[in-house]
Amino acid sequence: MTDIICTHPVLATAASSVVAPVVPARGRLRPLGIDEVRIADGFWGDRQRVNGANTLAHIESKLESEGWLRNFDLAAADRLPEGRRGREFSDSEVYKYLEALAWEIGRTDDASLEARFRAIVARVAAAQEADGYLNTRFGRPGQAPRWSDLEWGHELYCLGHLFQAAVARARTRPGADDGLLELAMRAADLVCREFGTAGRDAICGHAEVEVGLAELGRLTGEQRFVDQAGLFVERHGRHTLADIEFGRSYYQDDVPVRDAETLRGHAVRANYLSSAAVDVAVENGDDALLDALRRQWRRTVERRTYVTGGQGSHHQDEAFGDDWELPSDRAYSETCAGIGSIMFSWRLLLADGDPRYADLIERTLFNVVATSPAPDGRAFYYANTLHQRVPAQPADPDATSPRAHSSLRAPWFDVSCCPPNVARTFASLAAYLATADDEGVQVHQYAAASVRTTLPDGTVAAFDVSTAYPAEGRVRVTIREDGEWTLGLRIPEWADGATVRFGDEQAAEAIPGTVSLHRAFQAGDVIELDLPLAPRVIAPDPRIDAVRGCLVVERGPEVLALESVDFGADVAEAVIDSAPEPTETDGQVRVRIANRETGVASDVVLIPYHEWAQRGPSTMRVWIPTS
Amino acid sequence: MTDIICTHPVLATAASSVVAPVVPARGRLRPLGIDEVRIADGFWGDRQRVNGANTLAHIESKLESEGWLRNFDLAAADRLPEGRRGREFSDSEVYKYLEALAWEIGRTDDASLEARFRAIVARVAAAQEADGYLNTRFGRPGQAPRWSDLEWGHELYCLGHLFQAAVARARTRPGADDGLLELAMRAADLVCREFGTAGRDAICGHAEVEVGLAELGRLTGEQRFVDQAGLFVERHGRHTLADIEFGRSYYQDDVPVRDAETLRGHAVRANYLSSAAVDVAVENGDDALLDALRRQWRRTVERRTYVTGGQGSHHQDEAFGDDWELPSDRAYSETCAGIGSIMFSWRLLLADGDPRYADLIERTLFNVVATSPAPDGRAFYYANTLHQRVPAQPADPDATSPRAHSSLRAPWFDVSCCPPNVARTFASLAAYLATADDEGVQVHQYAAASVRTTLPDGTVAAFDVSTAYPAEGRVRVTIREDGEWTLGLRIPEWADGATVRFGDEQAAEAIPGTVSLHRAFQAGDVIELDLPLAPRVIAPDPRIDAVRGCLVVERGPEVLALESVDFGADVAEAVIDSAPEPTETDGQVRVRIANRETGVASDVVLIPYHEWAQRGPSTMRVWIPTS
């Protein structure tokens, strides 16, 4: 297998017709859209199915019962502000839901979803003002004036989500006559007029409009939208927002993006802003900015990211802590911050092709995003603690939880950003699995899937992936059409001892990184990747005070957890050997754990972290003390 | 020295003329007032002096410049709500300042303070409404109605501080014609009418009115005030307040006081409520309630209290965490919570006479209360972290800090409860040093001081305490008047190897607890207590995850800290021997600490924690990792 090489393919060209959330004009890798990658059954396929079958209807029912959709009707009827319900950013949940619907319609062609989509777009459109302004909380008689509370008002933030929804719709249903793209562009034009170089020198307290504008610019070819995104990005750190209790770092207005050393402040804001900054840097060929973002990503991953991939150590301000400040029991690790981190990493992956970005995406997908929803897709974690000290009480299935920080999967929250964020991510997940360049296709995430794309020279790369990953480590790629091209497979950083085998050839060891296989493939050819899933024991960096003297066990991409249900006692009493030897039988991992109180040691089951709290109230810990 | 006995003296009678903040009708010990105990120079004397010379004027200048005093003028002139400044509880800072002034006037007889006191009382009085209501934030046209926001409005909370101020004034200047007591009683009568058994079944979201009412009742002999305090105490835990983001535990409305197992929720609220509950239990002879509070105190100290005595692990809700949740780097340990803990412990000490309550008071005084103010008394810590990861930026001496949680001593905060709380505590500190019972006097805290009191049988107990404690461990008690009585001396829990010597007799070992010395004392008799101050190394409970594998060094009552200024590097790199042997030279403690980065080990100075951050920006840690 001398043709397995570990260098990266050269610059890929972008295709404007790609059906994906992020379609840069340039970059090392071109995303494959949801029409080119289709997820089959399996870990992620199941979640996509539950998302489509349960979560979307659940969200719409909540948007109605909470009055957040009705706010648009009241606006259209000139009856605001009386009767308006929800927080200042509630419009954005409607837009995120529209985005999720758009991807799901693109994925499934479901006619009833299409009708629901159009009905909501019509209600939103009716609320738009003549000059393009659209927000149910500001600007009408009796409401605060437009743009009067940039720190907390979230007006531009909401529009950013509107733009992403419009992009999703335009890419999945080009030329649709629902009017969403047009209303988004009217709003975007207003933003450019109000906040352009001749307008207010200001930013929104929650980054998001930047990433929406950049993608709208990419979609439409309107450079002014990208430029406006760039203006907003560059204005961060210029102290145009007030100094607040949490400091200007909360909304990344403390230090200019290109001068910062690390992500900081509110973890969702930080990741959304960083994502937009990559977009702007890529579109403008701004290598200095891109390099600053690469450095910030590295430092953030090294020092401010949980073993789960989660980000954000503070409940108070939903923010990153200082370097090495990663408490398990007060981990915030907001679901939306995990999604934001995937957005940031994905953009860097497209720009650079470096598989370590995909490594973090995998870690975050399995251990943050997959942890949030309950198996039925109708309850969610907002924060994802790594250590539950007190058994959580079951959530009232009919109530809206005021406690975003609770360790409950709750059906809805007063601040309910996470459920629709999970929904849009699952609905578009196929667009994050694989990429292409001039030479071939790269598979970054392993899921049962079908892939078919046409390379720039007309070569068709088509194959199926079959795997029970992450339960099993065997990934089988079956070529479906003849063609000479290069298949790239990511070897995860943890996969020490992975092997790749082409047909009957001898298996070759593949070191972590990317393994590339150039062949004149024939339909029916099989490539087998074997990822070693033996449980691994990880010790923390000694500078992380919160988990000193503790170990964590991982299996494949999954972080494992000790739950009191399996331990038979409060996990506060658990002590693991200092050199434990976890064993695995039929995918179930056990490790020797002693009870500090009783002194009795036994082999205890560790479950995937994302499965915790599904068997009643329990205590749980990811990091287990050695003594 | 066979007459040194370790049993407690019998029940003491209360004296209604005691000049102290807390004067129960019954209890094992009777407090000595600030006219009976006078602090001389030394650790606490210096702080009292700075408090009187600098802090009080600093506070008044802030109350003026922030407009919190002017709010009363606006109220009197019927000009509110326009122009009102400050948070909903800003009135209470004025009252706490009045209380501090009252104690300081009582202590020093300062005529200029007396004039300032009267001027402010006049402004407050002018704002009181005809029916006794007093609050600058509620009840006028254009303001929210009275009692319309019991969760967050703090109306009753403010009145509680008014009552405490009036009590302080009445005890230090009985019969003064300033009118403060009368206006307080009018307000208290209103509270009884509005919230009595026939009134609203409601409580305030921040406990405080209870402790104020109870003491006002003790002062005036009006049982109805004590009864109203009891009503409020018992109403907690009945869910009369809304379920909020932080849960009803935030304001102790989750579980009735007598059913709770531990302090929980907002740490200041919890301690104020517990203090009032002791008052009510003592006045009513309610042993069941008192016993519940003793149990809660024990569990809270065992599982939810920092080594500094600090309480509160959450920044978000300023609250206790779960058992064993005691992160150093996110320690909130609010100064006011420390003061509240002292209030709670002091009441239990008076009730029970158990020296372990005084042990916690000492720990909290030296390591929380003394840590808050800068040496000049013009800047304060609101939160008292045990681990500073990033050098704090110096505070702007002219600015009001929006960041209560910052690791800066700041001159003032938007929420500025702590500075006046420290001021009233220092001004009345002499009242927390010693007590009496029928047999004699007990010294609980060691400070250079003069004590003179008359026991129930007419015996005068008079003595001076001279000591350089905590710099030195020798405490010398010199009897000033002849008399036969019992001197009780607290032997701190850490003082293994303490000795007591009467005159030329041989020194006797005194084990932690109370050592009692019954004698026919003669003027000039000397008792010498020697407390061993050799540095001690403390390991944490293994259930405290945040400091696993770490050690702390203490010396006497002081917790020591490693500051980067002394280490010569970021304390993130510090590693202490697993069995360190700290040494002391001239009161300065050094211990072997290696730099993880360089591998170089050296003997590094540890400073008293309360002295940290006085030499420029630094990093600091109290718990030092062993590897």
CSV table of N, CA and C in Angstrom, one decimal, chain A residues 243-247 314-317 322-325 329-330 387 389-390 402-403 405 542-543 545-546 548-550 572-573 596 621 625 627, chain B residues 243-247 314-317 322-325 329-330 387 389-390 402-403 405 542-543 545-546 548-550 572-573 596 621 625 627:
chain,number,residue,atom,x,y,z
A,243,ASP,N,-19.0,48.7,29.4
A,243,ASP,CA,-18.3,47.8,30.4
A,243,ASP,C,-19.4,47.3,31.3
A,244,ILE,N,-19.6,46.0,31.4
A,244,ILE,CA,-20.7,45.4,32.2
A,244,ILE,C,-20.1,44.6,33.3
A,245,GLU,N,-21.0,44.1,34.1
A,245,GLU,CA,-20.5,43.3,35.3
A,245,GLU,C,-19.5,42.2,34.9
A,246,PHE,N,-19.8,41.6,33.8
A,246,PHE,CA,-18.9,40.5,33.4
A,246,PHE,C,-17.7,40.9,32.6
A,247,GLY,N,-17.6,42.2,32.4
A,247,GLY,CA,-16.4,42.8,31.6
A,247,GLY,C,-16.7,42.7,30.1
A,314,HIS,N,-18.0,28.7,33.4
A,314,HIS,CA,-18.8,29.5,34.3
A,314,HIS,C,-20.3,29.4,34.1
A,315,HIS,N,-21.0,29.2,35.1
A,315,HIS,CA,-22.4,29.3,35.0
A,315,HIS,C,-22.8,30.8,35.0
A,316,GLN,N,-22.1,31.6,35.8
A,316,GLN,CA,-22.6,33.0,36.0
A,316,GLN,C,-22.7,33.7,34.6
A,317,ASP,N,-21.7,33.7,33.8
A,317,ASP,CA,-21.7,34.4,32.5
A,317,ASP,C,-21.6,33.5,31.3
A,322,ASP,N,-10.5,31.1,33.1
A,322,ASP,CA,-9.1,31.3,32.8
A,322,ASP,C,-8.5,30.0,32.3
A,323,ASP,N,-7.3,30.1,31.8
A,323,ASP,CA,-6.6,28.8,31.4
A,323,ASP,C,-6.6,27.8,32.6
A,324,TRP,N,-6.9,26.6,32.2
A,324,TRP,CA,-6.8,25.5,33.2
A,324,TRP,C,-8.0,25.5,34.2
A,325,GLU,N,-8.9,26.4,34.1
A,325,GLU,CA,-10.0,26.5,35.0
A,325,GLU,C,-11.2,25.6,34.4
A,329,ASP,N,-17.7,19.8,38.2
A,329,ASP,CA,-19.0,19.9,38.9
A,329,ASP,C,-19.7,21.2,38.5
A,330,ARG,N,-19.0,22.2,38.1
A,330,ARG,CA,-19.6,23.4,37.6
A,330,ARG,C,-19.3,23.6,36.1
A,387,HIS,N,-19.9,16.3,36.2
A,387,HIS,CA,-19.9,15.7,37.6
A,387,HIS,C,-21.2,16.1,38.2
A,389,ARG,N,-23.3,15.9,41.5
A,389,ARG,CA,-23.1,15.5,42.9
A,389,ARG,C,-24.4,15.0,43.6
A,390,VAL,N,-25.5,15.6,43.2
A,390,VAL,CA,-26.8,15.3,43.8
A,390,VAL,C,-27.8,14.8,42.7
A,402,PRO,N,-37.0,27.3,34.3
A,402,PRO,CA,-36.2,28.5,34.4
A,402,PRO,C,-34.8,28.3,34.6
A,403,ARG,N,-34.4,27.1,34.7
A,403,ARG,CA,-33.0,26.8,35.1
A,403,ARG,C,-32.2,26.1,34.0
A,405,HIS,N,-29.2,26.0,33.9
A,405,HIS,CA,-28.0,25.4,34.4
A,405,HIS,C,-28.3,24.1,35.1
A,542,PRO,N,-1.5,18.4,34.5
A,542,PRO,CA,-1.3,18.7,36.0
A,542,PRO,C,-1.8,20.2,36.3
A,543,ARG,N,-1.9,21.0,35.3
A,543,ARG,CA,-2.3,22.4,35.7
A,543,ARG,C,-3.9,22.5,35.8
A,545,ASP,N,-6.5,22.1,38.0
A,545,ASP,CA,-6.7,21.8,39.4
A,545,ASP,C,-7.9,20.9,39.7
A,546,ALA,N,-9.0,21.2,39.0
A,546,ALA,CA,-10.2,20.6,39.3
A,546,ALA,C,-10.2,19.0,39.3
A,548,ARG,N,-7.2,17.1,39.4
A,548,ARG,CA,-6.0,16.6,39.8
A,548,ARG,C,-6.2,15.2,40.6
A,549,GLY,N,-5.3,14.3,40.3
A,549,GLY,CA,-5.5,13.0,40.9
A,549,GLY,C,-6.6,12.1,40.4
A,550,CYS,N,-7.1,12.5,39.3
A,550,CYS,CA,-8.3,11.8,38.7
A,550,CYS,C,-7.9,11.2,37.3
A,572,ALA,N,-19.5,9.9,44.8
A,572,ALA,CA,-18.6,10.7,45.7
A,572,ALA,C,-17.6,9.7,46.4
A,573,GLU,N,-18.1,8.4,46.5
A,573,GLU,CA,-17.3,7.4,47.3
A,573,GLU,C,-16.4,6.6,46.3
A,596,ARG,N,-14.9,4.1,48.7
A,596,ARG,CA,-14.1,4.7,49.8
A,596,ARG,C,-14.7,4.4,51.2
A,621,ARG,N,-19.9,10.9,37.5
A,621,ARG,CA,-18.7,11.6,37.3
A,621,ARG,C,-17.9,11.0,36.2
A,625,PRO,N,-11.5,9.9,40.9
A,625,PRO,CA,-10.2,10.0,41.7
A,625,PRO,C,-9.5,8.7,42.0
A,627,SER,N,-7.4,8.2,44.6
A,627,SER,CA,-7.3,7.9,46.0
A,627,SER,C,-7.8,9.1,46.8
B,243,ASP,N,-40.8,30.4,42.1
B,243,ASP,CA,-39.7,29.6,41.7
B,243,ASP,C,-38.9,30.4,40.7
B,244,ILE,N,-37.7,30.6,41.0
B,244,ILE,CA,-36.9,31.4,40.1
B,244,ILE,C,-35.8,30.6,39.4
B,245,GLU,N,-35.0,31.2,38.6
B,245,GLU,CA,-33.9,30.5,37.9
B,245,GLU,C,-33.1,29.7,38.8
B,246,PHE,N,-32.8,30.3,40.0
B,246,PHE,CA,-31.8,29.7,40.9
B,246,PHE,C,-32.5,28.7,41.8
B,247,GLY,N,-33.9,28.6,41.7
B,247,GLY,CA,-34.6,27.7,42.6
B,247,GLY,C,-35.0,28.4,43.9
B,314,HIS,N,-20.6,29.5,44.6
B,314,HIS,CA,-21.1,29.9,43.3
B,314,HIS,C,-21.0,31.4,43.1
B,315,HIS,N,-20.5,31.8,42.0
B,315,HIS,CA,-20.6,33.2,41.6
B,315,HIS,C,-22.0,33.5,41.1
B,316,GLN,N,-22.6,32.6,40.3
B,316,GLN,CA,-23.8,32.9,39.7
B,316,GLN,C,-24.9,33.4,40.6
B,317,ASP,N,-25.1,32.6,41.7
B,317,ASP,CA,-26.2,33.0,42.6
B,317,ASP,C,-25.7,33.3,44.0
B,322,ASP,N,-23.2,22.3,46.4
B,322,ASP,CA,-23.5,21.1,47.0
B,322,ASP,C,-22.4,20.7,48.0
B,323,ASP,N,-22.7,19.7,48.8
B,323,ASP,CA,-21.7,19.2,49.8
B,323,ASP,C,-20.4,18.9,49.0
B,324,TRP,N,-19.3,19.4,49.6
B,324,TRP,CA,-17.9,19.1,49.0
B,324,TRP,C,-17.6,19.9,47.8
B,325,GLU,N,-18.5,20.8,47.4
B,325,GLU,CA,-18.2,21.6,46.2
B,325,GLU,C,-17.6,22.9,46.6
B,329,ASP,N,-10.7,28.3,42.9
B,329,ASP,CA,-10.6,29.4,41.9
B,329,ASP,C,-11.9,30.1,41.7
B,330,ARG,N,-13.0,29.5,42.0
B,330,ARG,CA,-14.3,30.1,41.8
B,330,ARG,C,-14.9,30.3,43.2
B,387,HIS,N,-7.9,31.2,45.0
B,387,HIS,CA,-6.9,30.9,44.0
B,387,HIS,C,-7.0,31.9,42.9
B,389,ARG,N,-5.8,33.0,39.4
B,389,ARG,CA,-5.0,32.4,38.2
B,389,ARG,C,-4.3,33.5,37.4
B,390,VAL,N,-5.0,34.6,37.3
B,390,VAL,CA,-4.5,35.7,36.4
B,390,VAL,C,-4.3,36.9,37.2
B,402,PRO,N,-18.4,47.5,38.5
B,402,PRO,CA,-19.6,46.7,38.3
B,402,PRO,C,-19.3,45.2,38.6
B,403,ARG,N,-18.1,44.9,39.0
B,403,ARG,CA,-17.8,43.4,39.1
B,403,ARG,C,-17.5,43.1,40.6
B,405,HIS,N,-17.5,40.2,41.6
B,405,HIS,CA,-16.8,39.0,41.7
B,405,HIS,C,-15.4,39.1,41.3
B,542,PRO,N,-11.0,14.0,51.5
B,542,PRO,CA,-10.8,13.5,50.1
B,542,PRO,C,-12.1,13.7,49.2
B,543,ARG,N,-13.2,14.1,49.8
B,543,ARG,CA,-14.4,14.3,49.0
B,543,ARG,C,-14.4,15.7,48.4
B,545,ASP,N,-13.3,17.6,45.7
B,545,ASP,CA,-12.6,17.4,44.5
B,545,ASP,C,-11.7,18.5,44.1
B,546,ALA,N,-12.0,19.7,44.4
B,546,ALA,CA,-11.3,20.9,43.9
B,546,ALA,C,-9.9,21.0,44.4
B,548,ARG,N,-8.1,18.2,45.7
B,548,ARG,CA,-7.5,16.9,45.8
B,548,ARG,C,-6.0,17.0,45.5
B,549,GLY,N,-5.2,16.3,46.3
B,549,GLY,CA,-3.7,16.3,46.0
B,549,GLY,C,-3.1,17.6,46.4
B,550,CYS,N,-3.7,18.4,47.2
B,550,CYS,CA,-3.2,19.7,47.6
B,550,CYS,C,-3.0,19.8,49.1
B,572,ALA,N,0.7,28.7,39.2
B,572,ALA,CA,0.3,27.5,38.5
B,572,ALA,C,1.4,26.5,38.4
B,573,GLU,N,2.6,27.0,38.5
B,573,GLU,CA,3.8,26.0,38.4
B,573,GLU,C,4.3,25.5,39.7
B,596,ARG,N,7.3,23.5,38.7
B,596,ARG,CA,7.1,22.4,37.8
B,596,ARG,C,7.8,22.6,36.4
B,621,ARG,N,-2.3,31.2,45.4
B,621,ARG,CA,-3.1,30.1,45.7
B,621,ARG,C,-2.9,29.7,47.2
B,625,PRO,N,-0.6,22.2,45.1
B,625,PRO,CA,-0.6,20.8,44.7
B,625,PRO,C,0.7,20.1,45.1
B,627,SER,N,1.9,17.4,43.5
B,627,SER,CA,2.6,16.9,42.3
B,627,SER,C,1.7,17.1,41.1
